[in-house]
mmCIF file of C-alpha atoms in Angstrom:
data_model
loop_
_atom_site.group_PDB
_atom_site.id
_atom_site.type_symbol
_atom_site.label_atom_id
_atom_site.label_comp_id
_atom_site.label_asym_id
_atom_site.label_seq_id
_atom_site.Cartn_x
_atom_site.Cartn_y
_atom_site.Cartn_z
ATOM 1 C CA VAL A 1060 184.301 154.367 114.012
ATOM 2 C CA ILE A 1061 181.037 152.879 112.784
ATOM 3 C CA PRO A 1062 177.938 154.268 114.558
ATOM 4 C CA LYS A 1063 176.038 151.778 116.674
ATOM 5 C CA THR A 1064 172.990 150.166 115.185
ATOM 6 C CA TRP A 1065 169.727 150.050 117.043
ATOM 7 C CA SER A 1066 169.166 147.933 120.115
ATOM 8 C CA GLY A 1067 165.630 146.689 119.391
ATOM 9 C CA ASP A 1068 164.403 143.162 120.049
ATOM 10 C CA ALA A 1069 164.437 141.295 116.732
ATOM 11 C CA SER A 1070 162.457 138.463 118.249
ATOM 12 C CA LYS A 1071 159.442 140.728 118.417
ATOM 13 C CA GLY A 1072 159.589 141.513 114.731
ATOM 14 C CA THR A 1073 160.763 145.069 115.239
ATOM 15 C CA LYS A 1074 161.781 146.512 111.902
ATOM 16 C CA LYS A 1075 165.456 147.305 111.451
ATOM 17 C CA THR A 1076 166.053 151.017 111.149
ATOM 18 C CA THR A 1077 168.909 153.410 110.764
ATOM 19 C CA PRO A 1078 169.209 154.994 114.186
ATOM 20 C CA ILE A 1079 170.034 158.654 113.902
ATOM 21 C CA MET A 1080 168.994 160.193 117.163
ATOM 22 C CA THR A 1081 167.084 159.368 120.314
ATOM 23 C CA ARG A 1082 163.378 159.967 120.266
ATOM 24 C CA THR A 1083 160.132 158.546 121.551
ATOM 25 C CA TYR A 1084 156.499 158.901 120.624
ATOM 26 C CA SER A 1085 153.676 159.506 123.027
ATOM 27 C CA LYS A 1086 149.999 158.852 122.530
ATOM 28 C CA GLU A 1087 148.051 161.973 121.706
ATOM 29 C CA LYS A 1088 144.365 162.543 121.133
ATOM 30 C CA ALA A 1089 142.869 164.773 118.472
ATOM 31 C CA ILE A 1090 141.413 167.595 120.534
ATOM 32 C CA ARG A 1091 140.527 170.168 117.957
ATOM 33 C CA LYS A 1092 137.044 170.424 116.451
ATOM 34 C CA ALA A 1093 136.651 170.389 112.676
ATOM 35 C CA TRP A 1094 134.768 173.114 110.872
ATOM 36 C CA SER A 1095 131.940 170.582 110.561
ATOM 37 C CA GLY A 1096 131.932 170.128 114.318
ATOM 38 C CA ASP A 1097 133.085 166.486 114.236
ATOM 39 C CA ILE A 1098 135.739 165.102 116.517
ATOM 40 C CA SER A 1099 137.870 162.071 115.636
ATOM 41 C CA LYS A 1100 140.286 160.173 117.804
ATOM 42 C CA SER A 1101 143.781 159.319 116.772
ATOM 43 C CA SER A 1102 146.753 157.668 118.436
ATOM 44 C CA SER A 1103 150.095 156.216 117.499
ATOM 45 C CA LYS A 1104 151.927 153.214 118.878
ATOM 46 C CA LYS A 1105 154.863 153.878 121.135
ATOM 47 C CA PRO A 1106 157.920 152.097 119.741
ATOM 48 C CA LYS A 1107 161.151 151.330 121.500
ATOM 49 C CA GLN A 1108 163.530 154.196 122.094
ATOM 50 C CA MET A 1109 166.521 154.090 119.774
ATOM 51 C CA GLN A 1110 170.029 155.480 120.015
ATOM 52 C CA ALA A 1111 171.815 156.930 117.042
ATOM 53 C CA PRO A 1112 174.137 159.546 115.607
ATOM 54 C CA HIS A 1113 171.874 162.476 114.818
ATOM 55 C CA PHE A 1114 169.016 161.843 112.451
ATOM 56 C CA GLU A 1115 165.406 160.885 113.056
ATOM 57 C CA ASN A 1116 163.675 158.182 111.130
ATOM 58 C CA ASP A 1117 160.184 156.895 110.568
ATOM 59 C CA SER A 1118 160.444 153.145 110.346
ATOM 60 C CA SER A 1119 160.246 152.461 114.065
ATOM 61 C CA SER A 1120 156.516 151.891 113.642
ATOM 62 C CA GLU A 1121 155.070 149.416 111.161
ATOM 63 C CA GLU A 1122 152.000 151.618 110.780
ATOM 64 C CA SER A 1123 153.853 154.875 110.203
ATOM 65 C CA GLU A 1124 153.491 156.408 106.758
ATOM 66 C CA GLU A 1125 155.984 159.213 107.228
ATOM 67 C CA VAL A 1126 159.034 160.239 109.160
ATOM 68 C CA MET A 1127 157.077 161.837 111.943
ATOM 69 C CA PRO A 1128 158.020 164.888 114.034
ATOM 70 C CA VAL A 1129 158.311 164.188 117.744
ATOM 71 C CA HIS A 1130 155.747 166.780 118.759
ATOM 72 C CA ALA A 1131 153.409 166.793 115.745
ATOM 73 C CA LEU A 1132 149.727 166.879 116.572
ATOM 74 C CA HIS A 1133 147.278 164.210 115.476
ATOM 75 C CA HIS A 1134 144.523 166.572 114.333
ATOM 76 C CA SER A 1135 141.502 164.864 112.867
ATOM 77 C CA ALA A 1136 140.431 167.884 110.805
ATOM 78 C CA PRO A 1137 141.531 171.486 110.111
ATOM 79 C CA MET A 1138 141.103 173.941 112.937
ATOM 80 C CA ALA A 1139 138.723 176.804 112.333
ATOM 81 C CA PRO A 1140 140.644 180.045 111.566
ATOM 82 C CA SER A 1141 138.907 181.811 114.457
ATOM 83 C CA ASN A 1142 140.562 179.356 116.861
ATOM 84 C CA PHE A 1143 144.111 180.378 115.916
ATOM 85 C CA ARG A 1144 145.647 182.350 118.758
ATOM 86 C CA ASN A 1145 149.000 183.034 117.124
ATOM 87 C CA ASP A 1146 151.389 181.918 114.360
ATOM 88 C CA GLU A 1147 152.463 178.880 116.385
ATOM 89 C CA ASP A 1148 148.872 177.597 116.335
ATOM 90 C CA ILE A 1149 148.777 178.009 112.566
ATOM 91 C CA PHE A 1150 152.173 176.329 112.205
ATOM 92 C CA GLN A 1151 151.019 173.338 114.261
ATOM 93 C CA GLU A 1152 147.852 173.100 112.178
ATOM 94 C CA ALA A 1153 149.996 173.018 109.008
ATOM 95 C CA ILE A 1154 152.057 170.173 110.494
ATOM 96 C CA GLY A 1155 148.877 168.229 111.178
ATOM 97 C CA LEU A 1156 147.661 168.728 107.606
ATOM 98 C CA ILE A 1157 151.000 167.556 106.180
ATOM 99 C CA ARG A 1158 150.974 164.449 108.353
ATOM 100 C CA ARG A 1159 147.493 163.581 107.124
ATOM 101 C CA HIS A 1160 148.596 164.268 103.541
ATOM 102 C CA ASN A 1161 145.835 166.849 103.219
ATOM 103 C CA TYR A 1162 147.831 169.041 100.856
ATOM 104 C CA THR A 1163 144.794 170.872 99.475
ATOM 105 C CA ALA A 1164 143.933 172.256 102.919
ATOM 106 C CA TYR A 1165 147.645 172.833 103.617
ATOM 107 C CA GLY A 1166 147.958 174.921 100.430
ATOM 108 C CA LYS A 1167 144.951 177.033 101.377
ATOM 109 C CA LEU A 1168 146.314 177.585 104.884
ATOM 110 C CA LEU A 1169 149.686 178.640 103.478
ATOM 111 C CA THR A 1170 147.989 181.082 101.105
ATOM 112 C CA LEU A 1171 146.267 182.740 104.064
ATOM 113 C CA TYR A 1172 149.323 182.671 106.350
ATOM 114 C CA PRO A 1173 152.506 182.581 104.203
ATOM 115 C CA GLN A 1174 154.654 183.633 107.171
ATOM 116 C CA ILE A 1175 154.495 180.143 108.699
ATOM 117 C CA ALA A 1176 156.726 178.742 105.913
ATOM 118 C CA LYS A 1177 159.707 180.462 107.559
ATOM 119 C CA MET A 1178 159.007 179.129 111.045
ATOM 120 C CA LYS A 1179 160.844 176.231 112.675
ATOM 121 C CA SER A 1180 159.484 173.664 115.100
ATOM 122 C CA GLN A 1181 160.142 174.545 118.715
ATOM 123 C CA GLY A 1182 160.753 170.983 119.852
ATOM 124 C CA ASN A 1183 164.083 169.186 119.546
ATOM 125 C CA GLU A 1184 164.068 169.143 115.718
ATOM 126 C CA GLY A 1185 164.143 172.738 114.507
ATOM 127 C CA MET A 1186 162.516 171.852 111.193
ATOM 128 C CA THR A 1187 160.586 173.986 108.730
ATOM 129 C CA LEU A 1188 157.445 172.889 106.897
ATOM 130 C CA LEU A 1189 159.671 172.152 103.896
ATOM 131 C CA HIS A 1190 161.615 169.615 105.982
ATOM 132 C CA MET A 1191 158.342 167.998 106.970
ATOM 133 C CA LEU A 1192 157.182 167.811 103.372
ATOM 134 C CA GLY A 1193 160.525 166.239 102.456
ATOM 135 C CA ARG A 1194 160.137 163.487 105.024
ATOM 136 C CA GLN A 1195 156.792 162.279 103.648
ATOM 137 C CA SER A 1196 156.737 158.705 102.419
ATOM 138 C CA THR A 1197 153.954 159.449 99.943
ATOM 139 C CA PRO A 1198 154.006 161.716 96.839
ATOM 140 C CA VAL A 1199 153.856 165.491 97.249
ATOM 141 C CA SER A 1200 153.063 167.620 94.195
ATOM 142 C CA ASP A 1201 155.569 170.100 92.781
ATOM 143 C CA ASN A 1202 152.959 172.807 93.284
ATOM 144 C CA ILE A 1203 153.036 172.311 97.063
ATOM 145 C CA PHE A 1204 156.819 172.664 97.137
ATOM 146 C CA HIS A 1205 156.671 175.801 94.987
ATOM 147 C CA LYS A 1206 153.981 177.316 97.206
ATOM 148 C CA THR A 1207 156.012 176.574 100.345
ATOM 149 C CA ILE A 1208 159.161 178.306 99.073
ATOM 150 C CA SER A 1209 157.388 181.128 97.199
ATOM 151 C CA GLU A 1210 157.985 183.623 100.010
ATOM 152 C CA ASP A 1211 161.582 182.549 100.620
ATOM 153 C CA PRO A 1212 163.486 180.216 98.227
ATOM 154 C CA SER A 1213 166.368 180.080 100.716
ATOM 155 C CA LEU A 1214 164.246 177.616 102.706
ATOM 156 C CA LEU A 1215 165.707 174.954 100.413
ATOM 157 C CA GLU A 1216 169.026 175.522 102.222
ATOM 158 C CA SER A 1217 167.573 175.646 105.723
ATOM 159 C CA THR A 1218 168.816 173.094 108.232
ATOM 160 C CA ASP A 1219 167.373 171.461 111.315
ATOM 161 C CA ILE A 1220 169.353 171.224 114.550
ATOM 162 C CA PHE A 1221 171.401 168.350 113.115
ATOM 163 C CA GLY A 1222 172.303 170.175 109.924
ATOM 164 C CA ASN A 1223 169.833 168.267 107.739
ATOM 165 C CA THR A 1224 168.329 170.086 104.768
ATOM 166 C CA PRO A 1225 164.898 169.167 103.339
ATOM 167 C CA LEU A 1226 166.756 167.073 100.730
ATOM 168 C CA HIS A 1227 168.520 165.097 103.476
ATOM 169 C CA TRP A 1228 165.103 164.152 104.839
ATOM 170 C CA ALA A 1229 163.708 163.364 101.404
ATOM 171 C CA ALA A 1230 166.720 161.154 100.690
ATOM 172 C CA TYR A 1231 166.326 159.255 103.946
ATOM 173 C CA ALA A 1232 162.563 158.802 103.460
ATOM 174 C CA ALA A 1233 162.899 157.809 99.778
ATOM 175 C CA ASN A 1234 160.926 154.744 98.729
ATOM 176 C CA GLU A 1235 159.122 153.370 95.683
ATOM 177 C CA ALA A 1236 156.110 155.619 96.229
ATOM 178 C CA ASN A 1237 157.682 159.014 96.846
ATOM 179 C CA ILE A 1238 160.651 159.345 94.471
ATOM 180 C CA SER A 1239 158.887 162.450 93.152
ATOM 181 C CA VAL A 1240 159.739 164.208 96.438
ATOM 182 C CA VAL A 1241 163.481 163.715 95.882
ATOM 183 C CA THR A 1242 163.096 164.691 92.228
ATOM 184 C CA ALA A 1243 161.191 167.870 93.078
ATOM 185 C CA LEU A 1244 163.746 169.040 95.644
ATOM 186 C CA LEU A 1245 166.666 168.250 93.321
ATOM 187 C CA ASN A 1246 165.003 170.189 90.517
ATOM 188 C CA LEU A 1247 164.545 173.151 92.827
ATOM 189 C CA TYR A 1248 167.978 172.950 94.470
ATOM 190 C CA LYS A 1249 170.469 170.640 92.775
ATOM 191 C CA LYS A 1250 173.275 171.951 94.992
ATOM 192 C CA GLY A 1251 171.488 170.326 97.915
ATOM 193 C CA ALA A 1252 173.089 167.020 96.878
ATOM 194 C CA THR A 1253 176.473 168.474 97.967
ATOM 195 C CA LYS A 1254 175.373 169.616 101.435
ATOM 196 C CA ARG A 1255 176.535 167.791 104.572
ATOM 197 C CA ASN A 1256 174.803 167.523 107.916
ATOM 198 C CA TYR A 1257 176.706 167.764 111.205
ATOM 199 C CA ASP A 1258 177.762 164.119 110.940
ATOM 200 C CA GLY A 1259 179.276 164.863 107.555
ATOM 201 C CA ASN A 1260 176.562 162.917 105.754
ATOM 202 C CA LEU A 1261 175.465 163.896 102.275
ATOM 203 C CA PRO A 1262 171.916 163.048 101.165
ATOM 204 C CA MET A 1263 173.607 160.142 99.321
ATOM 205 C CA HIS A 1264 174.800 158.669 102.646
ATOM 206 C CA LEU A 1265 171.280 158.759 104.025
ATOM 207 C CA VAL A 1266 169.760 157.096 100.977
ATOM 208 C CA ALA A 1267 172.311 154.304 101.302
ATOM 209 C CA SER A 1268 171.615 153.886 105.011
ATOM 210 C CA SER A 1269 167.818 153.746 104.815
ATOM 211 C CA GLY A 1270 167.390 150.311 103.243
ATOM 212 C CA ARG A 1271 163.892 151.193 102.012
ATOM 213 C CA ALA A 1272 162.566 149.547 98.879
ATOM 214 C CA GLY A 1273 163.052 151.954 95.993
ATOM 215 C CA CYS A 1274 165.836 153.975 97.587
ATOM 216 C CA GLU A 1275 168.166 152.746 94.827
ATOM 217 C CA ILE A 1276 166.305 155.061 92.416
ATOM 218 C CA ALA A 1277 166.967 158.030 94.687
ATOM 219 C CA ALA A 1278 170.628 156.964 94.926
ATOM 220 C CA LEU A 1279 170.922 157.154 91.139
ATOM 221 C CA LEU A 1280 169.290 160.610 91.066
ATOM 222 C CA LEU A 1281 171.681 161.900 93.721
ATOM 223 C CA ALA A 1282 174.696 160.339 92.001
ATOM 224 C CA ASN A 1283 173.767 162.141 88.791
ATOM 225 C CA ALA A 1284 173.446 165.403 90.703
ATOM 226 C CA HIS A 1285 176.717 164.987 92.631
ATOM 227 C CA GLU A 1286 178.958 162.225 91.298
ATOM 228 C CA LYS A 1287 181.749 162.844 93.802
ATOM 229 C CA GLY A 1288 179.312 162.048 96.599
ATOM 230 C CA LEU A 1289 179.824 158.359 95.843
ATOM 231 C CA VAL A 1290 183.290 158.442 97.386
ATOM 232 C CA GLU A 1291 183.031 161.283 99.893
ATOM 233 C CA LYS A 1292 183.412 160.244 103.544
ATOM 234 C CA ASN A 1293 181.349 161.363 106.502
ATOM 235 C CA LYS A 1294 182.947 162.200 109.860
ATOM 236 C CA TYR A 1295 183.082 158.473 110.674
ATOM 237 C CA GLY A 1296 185.147 157.738 107.575
ATOM 238 C CA GLN A 1297 182.242 156.087 105.741
ATOM 239 C CA ILE A 1298 181.299 156.461 102.093
ATOM 240 C CA PRO A 1299 177.709 155.661 101.019
ATOM 241 C CA VAL A 1300 178.558 152.067 100.049
ATOM 242 C CA HIS A 1301 179.765 151.410 103.614
ATOM 243 C CA LEU A 1302 176.351 152.442 104.948
ATOM 244 C CA ALA A 1303 174.552 150.386 102.306
ATOM 245 C CA CYS A 1304 176.475 147.328 103.601
ATOM 246 C CA THR A 1305 175.624 147.984 107.250
ATOM 247 C CA GLU A 1306 172.691 150.239 108.094
ATOM 248 C CA GLY A 1307 170.889 149.712 104.792
ATOM 249 C CA SER A 1308 171.661 146.019 104.345
ATOM 250 C CA ASP A 1309 167.962 145.105 104.165
ATOM 251 C CA ASN A 1310 167.923 146.439 100.617
ATOM 252 C CA GLU A 1311 170.415 144.569 98.450
ATOM 253 C CA LYS A 1312 169.134 146.430 95.400
ATOM 254 C CA CYS A 1313 170.484 149.706 96.784
ATOM 255 C CA LEU A 1314 173.919 148.205 97.393
ATOM 256 C CA SER A 1315 173.933 146.668 93.909
ATOM 257 C CA ALA A 1316 172.858 149.997 92.400
ATOM 258 C CA LEU A 1317 175.628 151.891 94.188
ATOM 259 C CA LEU A 1318 178.271 149.354 93.125
ATOM 260 C CA LYS A 1319 176.996 149.543 89.554
ATOM 261 C CA ILE A 1320 177.165 153.340 89.586
ATOM 262 C CA HIS A 1321 180.739 153.121 90.911
ATOM 263 C CA GLN A 1322 181.660 150.918 87.953
ATOM 264 C CA GLU A 1323 179.983 153.199 85.436
ATOM 265 C CA LYS A 1324 181.559 156.364 86.831
ATOM 266 C CA LYS A 1325 185.124 154.993 86.742
#
């Protein structure tokens, strides 16, 4: 059984995505004051709701630069430490810093409150900060990954409520700009290439399904880490090439790369 593709209106120029689960965005305003006392406003467009078999994605909005958590806050600047009421406040602040790609401030926050690295989002995702770093569509330094797992390296194996590891997210978000994210996570946890989510998908399946420009490079990295993943089926009976032909068909380079790897590995 092949999972349904999205039901968006192509006539409106909606970008084709790999639907993994149902989610919607809502407009939020930045309500927290910066240490400087400035307040900025921020909002995000509300795309169409999509149906899918268990995995969130980021390409439902043309303006999105990351695979965004459903409940993540749109902070305009770091919250003053004195305003933190509990660890959840600190955790939410860290999410906001990651989403704004302010990794310097994120690193400082994590140094002060290392316990937040082990927390999971309380919404319908159940992700750690490492998952959220993995889903970024822009480069993240190795130092940030090392700092995040310094208190607990087992975070590399942690899963969200759909069984996705940080590497699953990095694989799905892989593009020309952020291959370093996949590389960093593979260097830290090569075995992650063999892990399946609850739909039986390996990170290789999700790379093939994304269709993002540059994902063919991530496919090669994952194939080198776990060669058998090229022919392993998910619970729907699909191998990565099947998904590259359907969900990820926007990127012919990825399909060509996977077929070439198949030939070379024979």
